[in-house]
PDB file of C-alpha atoms and ligand atoms in Angstrom:
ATOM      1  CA  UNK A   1       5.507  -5.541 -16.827  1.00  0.00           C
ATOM      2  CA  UNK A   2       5.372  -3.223 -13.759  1.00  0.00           C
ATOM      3  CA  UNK A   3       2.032  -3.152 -12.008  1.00  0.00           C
ATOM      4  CA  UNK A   4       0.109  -0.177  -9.540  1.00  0.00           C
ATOM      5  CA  UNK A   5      -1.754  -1.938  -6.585  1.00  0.00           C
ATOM      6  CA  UNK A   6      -4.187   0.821  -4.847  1.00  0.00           C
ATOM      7  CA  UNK A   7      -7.197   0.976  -3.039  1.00  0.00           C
ATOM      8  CA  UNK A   8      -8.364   2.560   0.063  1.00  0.00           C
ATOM      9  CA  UNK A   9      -6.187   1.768   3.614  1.00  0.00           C
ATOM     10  CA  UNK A  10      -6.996  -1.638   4.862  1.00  0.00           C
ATOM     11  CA  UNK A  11      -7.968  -3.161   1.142  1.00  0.00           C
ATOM     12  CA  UNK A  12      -5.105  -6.103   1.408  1.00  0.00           C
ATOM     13  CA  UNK A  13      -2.229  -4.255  -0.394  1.00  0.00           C
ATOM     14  CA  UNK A  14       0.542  -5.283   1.358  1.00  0.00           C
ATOM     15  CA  UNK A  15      -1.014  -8.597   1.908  1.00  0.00           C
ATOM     16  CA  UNK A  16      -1.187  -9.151  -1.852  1.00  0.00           C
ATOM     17  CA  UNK A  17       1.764  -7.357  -2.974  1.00  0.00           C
ATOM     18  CA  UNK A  18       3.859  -9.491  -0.704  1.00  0.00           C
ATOM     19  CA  UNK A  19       1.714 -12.860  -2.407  1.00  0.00           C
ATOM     20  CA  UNK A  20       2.569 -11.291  -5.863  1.00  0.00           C
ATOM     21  CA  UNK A  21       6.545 -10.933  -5.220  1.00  0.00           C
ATOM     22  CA  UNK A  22       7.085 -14.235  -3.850  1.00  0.00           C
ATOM     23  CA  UNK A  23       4.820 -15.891  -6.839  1.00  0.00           C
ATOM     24  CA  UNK A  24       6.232 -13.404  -9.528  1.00  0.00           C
ATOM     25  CA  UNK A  25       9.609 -12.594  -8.333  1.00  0.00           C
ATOM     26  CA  UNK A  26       9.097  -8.673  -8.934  1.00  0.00           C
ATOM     27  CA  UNK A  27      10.460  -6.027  -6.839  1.00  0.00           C
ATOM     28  CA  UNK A  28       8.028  -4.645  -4.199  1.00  0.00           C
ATOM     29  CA  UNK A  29       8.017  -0.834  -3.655  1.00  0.00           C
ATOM     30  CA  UNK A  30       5.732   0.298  -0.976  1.00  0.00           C
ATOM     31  CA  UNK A  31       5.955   4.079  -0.111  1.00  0.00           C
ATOM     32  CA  UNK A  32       4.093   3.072   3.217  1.00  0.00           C
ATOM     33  CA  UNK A  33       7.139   0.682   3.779  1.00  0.00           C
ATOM     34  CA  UNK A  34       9.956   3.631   2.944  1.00  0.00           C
ATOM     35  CA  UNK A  35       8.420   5.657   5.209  1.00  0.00           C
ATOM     36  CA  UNK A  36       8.281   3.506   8.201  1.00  0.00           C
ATOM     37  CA  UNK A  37      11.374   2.686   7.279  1.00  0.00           C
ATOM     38  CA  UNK A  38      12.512   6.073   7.425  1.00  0.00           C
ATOM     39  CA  UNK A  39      10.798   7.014  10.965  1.00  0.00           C
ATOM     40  CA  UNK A  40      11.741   3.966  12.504  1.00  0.00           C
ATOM     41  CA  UNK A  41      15.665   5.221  11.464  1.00  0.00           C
ATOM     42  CA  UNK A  42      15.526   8.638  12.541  1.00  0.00           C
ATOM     43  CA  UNK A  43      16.634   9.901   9.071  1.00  0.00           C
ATOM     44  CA  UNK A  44      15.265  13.575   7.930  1.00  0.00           C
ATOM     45  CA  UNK A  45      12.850  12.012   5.444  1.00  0.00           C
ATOM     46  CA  UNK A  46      11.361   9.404   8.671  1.00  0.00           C
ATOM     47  CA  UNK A  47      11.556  12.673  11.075  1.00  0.00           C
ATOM     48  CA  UNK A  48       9.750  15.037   8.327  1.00  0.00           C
ATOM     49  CA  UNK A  49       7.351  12.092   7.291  1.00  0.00           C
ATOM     50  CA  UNK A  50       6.146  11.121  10.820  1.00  0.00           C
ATOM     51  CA  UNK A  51       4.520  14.702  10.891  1.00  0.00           C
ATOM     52  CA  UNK A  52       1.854  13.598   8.798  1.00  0.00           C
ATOM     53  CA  UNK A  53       1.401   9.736   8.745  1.00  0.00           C
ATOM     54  CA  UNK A  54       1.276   9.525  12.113  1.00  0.00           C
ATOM     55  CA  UNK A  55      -2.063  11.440  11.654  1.00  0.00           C
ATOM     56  CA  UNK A  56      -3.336   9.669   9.151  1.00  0.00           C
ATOM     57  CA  UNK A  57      -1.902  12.818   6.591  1.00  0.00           C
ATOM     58  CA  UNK A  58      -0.424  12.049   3.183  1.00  0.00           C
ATOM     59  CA  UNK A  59       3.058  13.197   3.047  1.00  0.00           C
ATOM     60  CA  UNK A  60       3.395  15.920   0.229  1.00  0.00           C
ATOM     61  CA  UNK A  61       3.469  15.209  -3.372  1.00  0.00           C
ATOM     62  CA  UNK A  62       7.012  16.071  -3.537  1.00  0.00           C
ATOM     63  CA  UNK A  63       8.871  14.487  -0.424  1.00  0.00           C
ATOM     64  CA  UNK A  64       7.150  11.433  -1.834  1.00  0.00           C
ATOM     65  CA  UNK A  65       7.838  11.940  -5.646  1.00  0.00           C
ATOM     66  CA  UNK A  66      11.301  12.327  -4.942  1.00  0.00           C
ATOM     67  CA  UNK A  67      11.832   9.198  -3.110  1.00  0.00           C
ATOM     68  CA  UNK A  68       9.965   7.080  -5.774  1.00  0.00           C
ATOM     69  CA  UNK A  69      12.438   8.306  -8.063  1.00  0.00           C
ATOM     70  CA  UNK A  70      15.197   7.333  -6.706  1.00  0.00           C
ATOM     71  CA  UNK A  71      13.926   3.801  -5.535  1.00  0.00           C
ATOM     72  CA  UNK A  72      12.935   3.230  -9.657  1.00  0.00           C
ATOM     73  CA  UNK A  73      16.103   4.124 -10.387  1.00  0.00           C
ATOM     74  CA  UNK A  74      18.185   1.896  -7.720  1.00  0.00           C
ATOM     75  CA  UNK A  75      15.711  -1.217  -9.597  1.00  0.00           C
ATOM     76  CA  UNK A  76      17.870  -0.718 -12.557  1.00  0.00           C
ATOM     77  CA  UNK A  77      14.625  -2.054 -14.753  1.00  0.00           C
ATOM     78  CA  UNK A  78      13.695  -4.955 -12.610  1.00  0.00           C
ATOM     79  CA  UNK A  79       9.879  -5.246 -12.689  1.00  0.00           C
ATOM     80  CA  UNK A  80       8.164  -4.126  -9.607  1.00  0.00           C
ATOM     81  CA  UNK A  81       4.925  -3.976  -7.930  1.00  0.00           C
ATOM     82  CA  UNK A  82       3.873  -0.135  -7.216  1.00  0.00           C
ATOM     83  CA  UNK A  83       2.049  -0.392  -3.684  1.00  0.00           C
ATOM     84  CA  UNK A  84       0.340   3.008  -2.177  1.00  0.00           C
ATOM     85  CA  UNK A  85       1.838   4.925  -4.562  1.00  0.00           C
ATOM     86  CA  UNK A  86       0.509   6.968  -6.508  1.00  0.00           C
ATOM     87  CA  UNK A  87      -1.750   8.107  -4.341  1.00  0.00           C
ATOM     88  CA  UNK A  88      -3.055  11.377  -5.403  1.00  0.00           C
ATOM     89  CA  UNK A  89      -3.264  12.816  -9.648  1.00  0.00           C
ATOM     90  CA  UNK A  90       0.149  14.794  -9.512  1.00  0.00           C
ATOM     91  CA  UNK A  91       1.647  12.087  -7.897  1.00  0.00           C
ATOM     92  CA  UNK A  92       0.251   9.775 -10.420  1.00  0.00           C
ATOM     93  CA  UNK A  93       1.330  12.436 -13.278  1.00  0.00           C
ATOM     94  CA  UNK A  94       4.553  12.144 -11.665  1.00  0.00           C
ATOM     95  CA  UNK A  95       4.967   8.330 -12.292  1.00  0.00           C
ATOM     96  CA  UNK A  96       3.910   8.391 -15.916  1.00  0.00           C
ATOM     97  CA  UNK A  97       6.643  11.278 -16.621  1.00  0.00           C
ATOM     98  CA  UNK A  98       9.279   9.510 -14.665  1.00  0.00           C
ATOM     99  CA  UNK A  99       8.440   6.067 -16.536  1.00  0.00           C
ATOM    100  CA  UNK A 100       8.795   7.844 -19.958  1.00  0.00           C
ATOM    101  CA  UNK A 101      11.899   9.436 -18.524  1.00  0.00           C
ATOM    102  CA  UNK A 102      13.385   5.714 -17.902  1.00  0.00           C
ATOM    103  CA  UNK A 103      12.150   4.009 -21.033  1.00  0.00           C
ATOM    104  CA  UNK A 104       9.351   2.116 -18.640  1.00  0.00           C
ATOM    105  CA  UNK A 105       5.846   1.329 -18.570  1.00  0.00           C
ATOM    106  CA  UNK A 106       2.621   0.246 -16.274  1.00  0.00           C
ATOM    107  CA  UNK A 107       1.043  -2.767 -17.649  1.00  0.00           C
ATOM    108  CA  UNK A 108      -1.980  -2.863 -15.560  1.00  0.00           C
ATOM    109  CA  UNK A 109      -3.604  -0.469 -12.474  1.00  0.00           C
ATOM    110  CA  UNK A 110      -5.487  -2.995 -10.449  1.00  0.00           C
ATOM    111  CA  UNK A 111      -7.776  -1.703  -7.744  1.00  0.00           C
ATOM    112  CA  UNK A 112      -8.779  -3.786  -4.664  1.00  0.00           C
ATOM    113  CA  UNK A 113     -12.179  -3.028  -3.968  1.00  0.00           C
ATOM    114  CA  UNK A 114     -13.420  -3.377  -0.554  1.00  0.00           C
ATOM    115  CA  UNK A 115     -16.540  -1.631   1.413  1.00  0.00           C
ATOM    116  CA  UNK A 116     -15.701   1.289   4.075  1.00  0.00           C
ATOM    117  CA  UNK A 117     -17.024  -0.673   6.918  1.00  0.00           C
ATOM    118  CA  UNK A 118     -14.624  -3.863   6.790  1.00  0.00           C
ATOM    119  CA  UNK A 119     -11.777  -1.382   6.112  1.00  0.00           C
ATOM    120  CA  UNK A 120     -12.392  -0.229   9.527  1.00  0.00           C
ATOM    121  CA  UNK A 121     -12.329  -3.796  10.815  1.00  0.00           C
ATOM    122  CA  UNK A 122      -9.483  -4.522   8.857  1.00  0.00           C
ATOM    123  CA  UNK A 123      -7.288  -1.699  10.340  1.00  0.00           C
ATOM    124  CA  UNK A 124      -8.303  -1.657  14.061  1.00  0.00           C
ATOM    125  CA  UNK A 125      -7.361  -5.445  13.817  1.00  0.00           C
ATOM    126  CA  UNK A 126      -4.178  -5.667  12.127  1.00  0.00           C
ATOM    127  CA  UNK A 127      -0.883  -6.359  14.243  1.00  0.00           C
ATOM    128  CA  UNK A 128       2.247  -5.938  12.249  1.00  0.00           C
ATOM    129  CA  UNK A 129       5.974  -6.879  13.141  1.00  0.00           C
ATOM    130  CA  UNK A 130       7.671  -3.501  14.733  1.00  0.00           C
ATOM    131  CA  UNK A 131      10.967  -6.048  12.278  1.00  0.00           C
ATOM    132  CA  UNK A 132       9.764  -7.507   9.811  1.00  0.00           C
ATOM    133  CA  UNK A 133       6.722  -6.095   9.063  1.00  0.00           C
ATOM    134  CA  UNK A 134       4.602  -9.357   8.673  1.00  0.00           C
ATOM    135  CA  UNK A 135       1.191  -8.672   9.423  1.00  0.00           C
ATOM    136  CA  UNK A 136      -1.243 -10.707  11.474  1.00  0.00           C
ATOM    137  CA  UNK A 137      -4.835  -9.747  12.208  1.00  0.00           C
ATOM    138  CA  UNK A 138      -6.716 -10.436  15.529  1.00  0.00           C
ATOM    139  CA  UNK A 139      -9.757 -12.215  13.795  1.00  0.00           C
ATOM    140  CA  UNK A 140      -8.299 -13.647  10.488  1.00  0.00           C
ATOM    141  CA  UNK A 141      -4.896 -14.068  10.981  1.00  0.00           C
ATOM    142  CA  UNK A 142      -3.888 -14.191  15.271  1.00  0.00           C
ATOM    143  CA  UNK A 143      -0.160 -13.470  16.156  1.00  0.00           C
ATOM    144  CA  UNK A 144       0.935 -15.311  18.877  1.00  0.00           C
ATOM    145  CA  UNK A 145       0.053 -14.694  22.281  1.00  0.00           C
ATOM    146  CA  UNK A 146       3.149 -13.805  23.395  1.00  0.00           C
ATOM    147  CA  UNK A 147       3.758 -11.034  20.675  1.00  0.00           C
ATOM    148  CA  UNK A 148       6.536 -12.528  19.372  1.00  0.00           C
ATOM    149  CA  UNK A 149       6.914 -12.596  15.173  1.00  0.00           C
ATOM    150  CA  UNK A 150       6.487 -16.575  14.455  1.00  0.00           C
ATOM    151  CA  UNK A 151       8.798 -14.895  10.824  1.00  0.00           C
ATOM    152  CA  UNK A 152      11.569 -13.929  12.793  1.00  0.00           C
ATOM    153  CA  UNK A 153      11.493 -12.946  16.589  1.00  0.00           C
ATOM    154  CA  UNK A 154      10.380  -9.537  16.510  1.00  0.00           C
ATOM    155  CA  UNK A 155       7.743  -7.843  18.818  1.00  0.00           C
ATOM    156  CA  UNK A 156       4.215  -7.702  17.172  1.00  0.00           C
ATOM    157  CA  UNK A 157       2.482  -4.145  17.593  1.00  0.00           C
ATOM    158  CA  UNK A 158      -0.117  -2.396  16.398  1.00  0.00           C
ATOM    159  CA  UNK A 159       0.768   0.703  14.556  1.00  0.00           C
ATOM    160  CA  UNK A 160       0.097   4.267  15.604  1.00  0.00           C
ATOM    161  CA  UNK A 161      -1.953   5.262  12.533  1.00  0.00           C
ATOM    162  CA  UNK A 162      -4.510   2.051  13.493  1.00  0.00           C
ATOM    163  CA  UNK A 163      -5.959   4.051  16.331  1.00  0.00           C
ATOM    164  CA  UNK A 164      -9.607   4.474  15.292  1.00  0.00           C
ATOM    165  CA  UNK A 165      -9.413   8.774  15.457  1.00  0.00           C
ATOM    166  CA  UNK A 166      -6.626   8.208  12.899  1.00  0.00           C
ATOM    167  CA  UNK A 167      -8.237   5.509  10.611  1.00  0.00           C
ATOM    168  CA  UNK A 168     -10.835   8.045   9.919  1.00  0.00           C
ATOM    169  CA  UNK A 169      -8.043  10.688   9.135  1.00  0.00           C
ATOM    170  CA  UNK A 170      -7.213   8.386   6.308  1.00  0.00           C
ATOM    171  CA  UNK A 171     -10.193   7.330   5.088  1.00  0.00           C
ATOM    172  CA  UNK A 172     -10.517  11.460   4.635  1.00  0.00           C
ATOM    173  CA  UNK A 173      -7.781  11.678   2.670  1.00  0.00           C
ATOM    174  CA  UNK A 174      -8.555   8.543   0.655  1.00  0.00           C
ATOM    175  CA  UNK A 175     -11.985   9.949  -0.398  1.00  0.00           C
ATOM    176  CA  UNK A 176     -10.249  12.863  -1.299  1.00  0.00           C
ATOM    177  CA  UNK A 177      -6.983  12.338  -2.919  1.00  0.00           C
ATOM    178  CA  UNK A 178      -6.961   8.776  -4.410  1.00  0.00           C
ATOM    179  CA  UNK A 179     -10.217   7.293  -5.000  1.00  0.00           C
ATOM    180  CA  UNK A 180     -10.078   9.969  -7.948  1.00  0.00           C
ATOM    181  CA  UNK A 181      -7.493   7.722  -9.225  1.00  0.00           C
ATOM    182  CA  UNK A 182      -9.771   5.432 -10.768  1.00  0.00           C
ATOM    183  CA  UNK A 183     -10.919   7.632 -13.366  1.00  0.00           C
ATOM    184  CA  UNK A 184      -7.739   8.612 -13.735  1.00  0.00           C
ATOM    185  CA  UNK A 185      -6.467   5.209 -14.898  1.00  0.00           C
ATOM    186  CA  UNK A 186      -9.471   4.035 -16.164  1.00  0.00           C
ATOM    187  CA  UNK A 187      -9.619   7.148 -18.884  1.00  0.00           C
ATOM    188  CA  UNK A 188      -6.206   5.657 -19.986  1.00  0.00           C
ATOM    189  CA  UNK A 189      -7.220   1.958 -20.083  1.00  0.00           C
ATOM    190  CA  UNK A 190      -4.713   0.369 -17.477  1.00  0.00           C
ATOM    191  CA  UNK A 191      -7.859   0.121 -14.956  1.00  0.00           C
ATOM    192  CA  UNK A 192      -8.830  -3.554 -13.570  1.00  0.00           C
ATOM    193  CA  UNK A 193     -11.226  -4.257 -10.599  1.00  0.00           C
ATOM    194  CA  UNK A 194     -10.972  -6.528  -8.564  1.00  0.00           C
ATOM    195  CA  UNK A 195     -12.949  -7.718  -5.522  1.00  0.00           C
ATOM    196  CA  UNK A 196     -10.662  -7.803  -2.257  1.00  0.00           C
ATOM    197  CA  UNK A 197     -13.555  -9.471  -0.115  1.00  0.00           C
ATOM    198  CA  UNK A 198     -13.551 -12.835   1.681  1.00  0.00           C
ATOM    199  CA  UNK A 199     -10.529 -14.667   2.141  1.00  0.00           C
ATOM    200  CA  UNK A 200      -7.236 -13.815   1.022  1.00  0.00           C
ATOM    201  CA  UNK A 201      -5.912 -16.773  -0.971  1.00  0.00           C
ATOM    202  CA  UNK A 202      -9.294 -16.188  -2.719  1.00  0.00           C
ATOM    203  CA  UNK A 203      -8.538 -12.503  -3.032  1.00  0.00           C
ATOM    204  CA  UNK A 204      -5.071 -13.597  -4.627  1.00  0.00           C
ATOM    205  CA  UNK A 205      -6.805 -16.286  -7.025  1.00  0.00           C
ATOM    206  CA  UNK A 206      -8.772 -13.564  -8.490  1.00  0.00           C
ATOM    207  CA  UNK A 207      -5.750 -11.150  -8.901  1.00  0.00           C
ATOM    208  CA  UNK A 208      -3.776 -13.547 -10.280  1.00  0.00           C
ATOM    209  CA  UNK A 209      -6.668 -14.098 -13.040  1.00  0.00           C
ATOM    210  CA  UNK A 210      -6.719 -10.313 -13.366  1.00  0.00           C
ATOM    211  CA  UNK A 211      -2.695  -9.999 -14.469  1.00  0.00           C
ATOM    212  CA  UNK A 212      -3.428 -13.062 -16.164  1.00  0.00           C
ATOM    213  CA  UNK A 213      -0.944 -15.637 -14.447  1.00  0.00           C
TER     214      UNK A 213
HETATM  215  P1  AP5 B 301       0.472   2.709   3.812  1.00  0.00           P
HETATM  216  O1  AP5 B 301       1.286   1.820   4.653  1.00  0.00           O
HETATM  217  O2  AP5 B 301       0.577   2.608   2.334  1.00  0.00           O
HETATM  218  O3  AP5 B 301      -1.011   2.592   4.324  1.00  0.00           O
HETATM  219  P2  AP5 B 301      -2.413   2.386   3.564  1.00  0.00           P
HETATM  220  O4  AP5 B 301      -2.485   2.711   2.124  1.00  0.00           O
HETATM  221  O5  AP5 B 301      -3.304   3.121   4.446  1.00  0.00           O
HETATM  222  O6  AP5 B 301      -2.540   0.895   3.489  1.00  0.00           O
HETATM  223  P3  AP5 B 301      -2.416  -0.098   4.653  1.00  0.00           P
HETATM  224  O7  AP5 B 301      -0.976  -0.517   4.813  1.00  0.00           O
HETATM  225  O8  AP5 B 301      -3.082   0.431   5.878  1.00  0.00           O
HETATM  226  O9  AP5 B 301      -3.358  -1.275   4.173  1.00  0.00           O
HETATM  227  P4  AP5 B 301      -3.178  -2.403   3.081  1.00  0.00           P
HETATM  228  O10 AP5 B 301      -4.096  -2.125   1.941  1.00  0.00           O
HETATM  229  O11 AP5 B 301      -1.745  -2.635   2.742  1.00  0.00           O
HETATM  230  O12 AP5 B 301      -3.785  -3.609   3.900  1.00  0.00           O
HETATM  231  P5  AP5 B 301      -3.072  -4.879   4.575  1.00  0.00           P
HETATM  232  O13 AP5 B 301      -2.651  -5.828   3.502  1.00  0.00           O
HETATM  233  O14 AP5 B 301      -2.078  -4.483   5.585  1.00  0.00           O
HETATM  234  O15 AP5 B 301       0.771   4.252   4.167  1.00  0.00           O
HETATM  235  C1  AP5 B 301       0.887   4.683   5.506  1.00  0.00           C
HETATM  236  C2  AP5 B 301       1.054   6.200   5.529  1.00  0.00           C
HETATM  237  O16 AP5 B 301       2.260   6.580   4.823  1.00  0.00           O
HETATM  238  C3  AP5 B 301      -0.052   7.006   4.850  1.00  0.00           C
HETATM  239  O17 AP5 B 301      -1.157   7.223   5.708  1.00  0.00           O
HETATM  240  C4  AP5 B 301       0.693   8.307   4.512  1.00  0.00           C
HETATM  241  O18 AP5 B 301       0.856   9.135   5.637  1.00  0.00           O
HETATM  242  C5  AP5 B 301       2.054   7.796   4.090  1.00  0.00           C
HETATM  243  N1  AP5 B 301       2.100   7.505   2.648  1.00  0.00           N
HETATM  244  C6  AP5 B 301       2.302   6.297   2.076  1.00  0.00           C
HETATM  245  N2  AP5 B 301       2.286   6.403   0.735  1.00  0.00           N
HETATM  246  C7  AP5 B 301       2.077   7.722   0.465  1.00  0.00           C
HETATM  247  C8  AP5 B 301       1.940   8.449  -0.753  1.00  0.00           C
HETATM  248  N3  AP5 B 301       2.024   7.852  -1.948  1.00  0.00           N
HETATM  249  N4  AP5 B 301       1.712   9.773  -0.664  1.00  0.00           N
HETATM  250  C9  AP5 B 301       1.636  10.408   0.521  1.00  0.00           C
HETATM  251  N5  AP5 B 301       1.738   9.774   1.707  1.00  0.00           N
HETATM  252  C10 AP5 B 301       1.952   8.426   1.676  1.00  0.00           C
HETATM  253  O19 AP5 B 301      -4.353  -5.519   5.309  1.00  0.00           O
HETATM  254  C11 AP5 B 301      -4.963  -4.859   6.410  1.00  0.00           C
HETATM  255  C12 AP5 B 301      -5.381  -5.909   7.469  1.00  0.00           C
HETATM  256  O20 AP5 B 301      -6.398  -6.745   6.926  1.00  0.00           O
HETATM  257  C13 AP5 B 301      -4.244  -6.859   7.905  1.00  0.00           C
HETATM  258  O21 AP5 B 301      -4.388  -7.140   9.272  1.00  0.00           O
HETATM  259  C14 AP5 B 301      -4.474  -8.124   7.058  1.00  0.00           C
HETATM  260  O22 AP5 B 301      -4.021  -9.280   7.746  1.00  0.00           O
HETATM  261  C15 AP5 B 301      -5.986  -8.117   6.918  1.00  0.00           C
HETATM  262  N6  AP5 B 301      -6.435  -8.643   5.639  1.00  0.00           N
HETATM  263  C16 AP5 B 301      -5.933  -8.376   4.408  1.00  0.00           C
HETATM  264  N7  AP5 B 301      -6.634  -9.025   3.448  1.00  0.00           N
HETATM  265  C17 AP5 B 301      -7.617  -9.708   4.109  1.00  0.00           C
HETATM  266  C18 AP5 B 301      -8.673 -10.576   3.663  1.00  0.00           C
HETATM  267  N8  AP5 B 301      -8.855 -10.861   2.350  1.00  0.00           N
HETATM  268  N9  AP5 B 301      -9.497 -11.101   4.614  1.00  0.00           N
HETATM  269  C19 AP5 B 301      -9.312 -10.830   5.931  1.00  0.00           C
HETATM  270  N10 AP5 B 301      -8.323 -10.039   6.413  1.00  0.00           N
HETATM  271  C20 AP5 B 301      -7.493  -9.475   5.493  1.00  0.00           C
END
């Protein structure tokens, strides 16, 4: 079963899809993760996609589509966890044509529901890996004081679009593009809440529950 994981920035995605693969072996596929990806490689799809993340901007619908396609398709029908993508209706139109198209489905949309002002804690906090990407957070989860990744050397940062002016950016374009998306998936009966408060293995307990593991 292939599962969506959304909710605004900040709600514990990538803290939960990560949780998910290593407890239910699926593939992860994080459109936030391409993209950085991408940027930090120079390619044409980092150079054209630092325009607008680094702002706090959603890339457009079809830059993004395009590369979701083509990471389904390299899966070769391994289950995977869908994480910040979709992220706006056609996008999420996309997906459902391009599941049909490969004889897949979405077993569940679970959204992580957390309040607007621990997002903003959330996200001015966070230090990631400029590596590996593990994330740390200044209050919940310290990196080292020396910066270095405890996983696997790298330098801890914080990342460009965690500057407050930016956070707000995305919170914007949250409001406007993808909170819609719960009516969208709820209408079609793939919808579960859950609550992303308090502390993360708590967070995860509940999820689990909710995909029924
Ligand atoms: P993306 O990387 O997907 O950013 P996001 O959706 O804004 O989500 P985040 O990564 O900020 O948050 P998260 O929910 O994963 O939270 P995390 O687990 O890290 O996208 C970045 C950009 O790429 C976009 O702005 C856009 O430009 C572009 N993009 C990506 N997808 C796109 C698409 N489909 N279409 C167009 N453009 C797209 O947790 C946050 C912090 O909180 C961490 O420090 C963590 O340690 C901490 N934390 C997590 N859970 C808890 C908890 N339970 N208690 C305490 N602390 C916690």
């Amino acid at each position: 079963m292939n599962i969506l994981l959304f909710g605004p920035p900040g709600a514990g995605k990538g803290t939960q899809s990560a949780m998910l693969v290593e407890k239910l072996g699926m593939a992860h596929l994080s459109t936030g993760d391409l993209f950085r990806a991408a940027i930090k490689g120079g390619t044409p799809l980092g150079l054209e996609a630092k325009k607008y993340s680094e702002q706090g901007k959603l890339v457009p619908d079809s830059i993004t589509i395009g590369l979701v396609e083509e990471k389904i398709k390299d899966l070769k029908g391994v289950s995977f966890i869908l994480d910040g993508f979709p992220r706006t209706v056609p996008q999420a139109d996309a997906l459902a044509g391009l599941l049909e198209k490969n004889g897949l489905n979405l077993g569940q949309a679970v959204f992580l529901s957390v309040p607007f002002d621990l997002l903003f804690r959330r996200l001015t906090g966070r230090r990631v890996c400029s590596n590996c990407g593990n994330t740390y957070h200044l209050e919940t989860a310290p990196p080292p004081a020396n910066s270095v990744c405890e996983k696997c050397g790298g330098t801890v940062v914080q990342r460009k679009d965690d500057m407050p002016d930016v956070i707000k950016t995305r919170l914007e374009a949250y409001e406007a593009n993808t909170a819609p998306l719960k009516d969208y998936y709820r209408s079609r009966g793939l919808l579960t809440e859950v609550d992303g408060t308090g502390e993360v293995q708590g967070v995860f307990e509940r999820l689990k529950t909710a995909l029924g593991h």
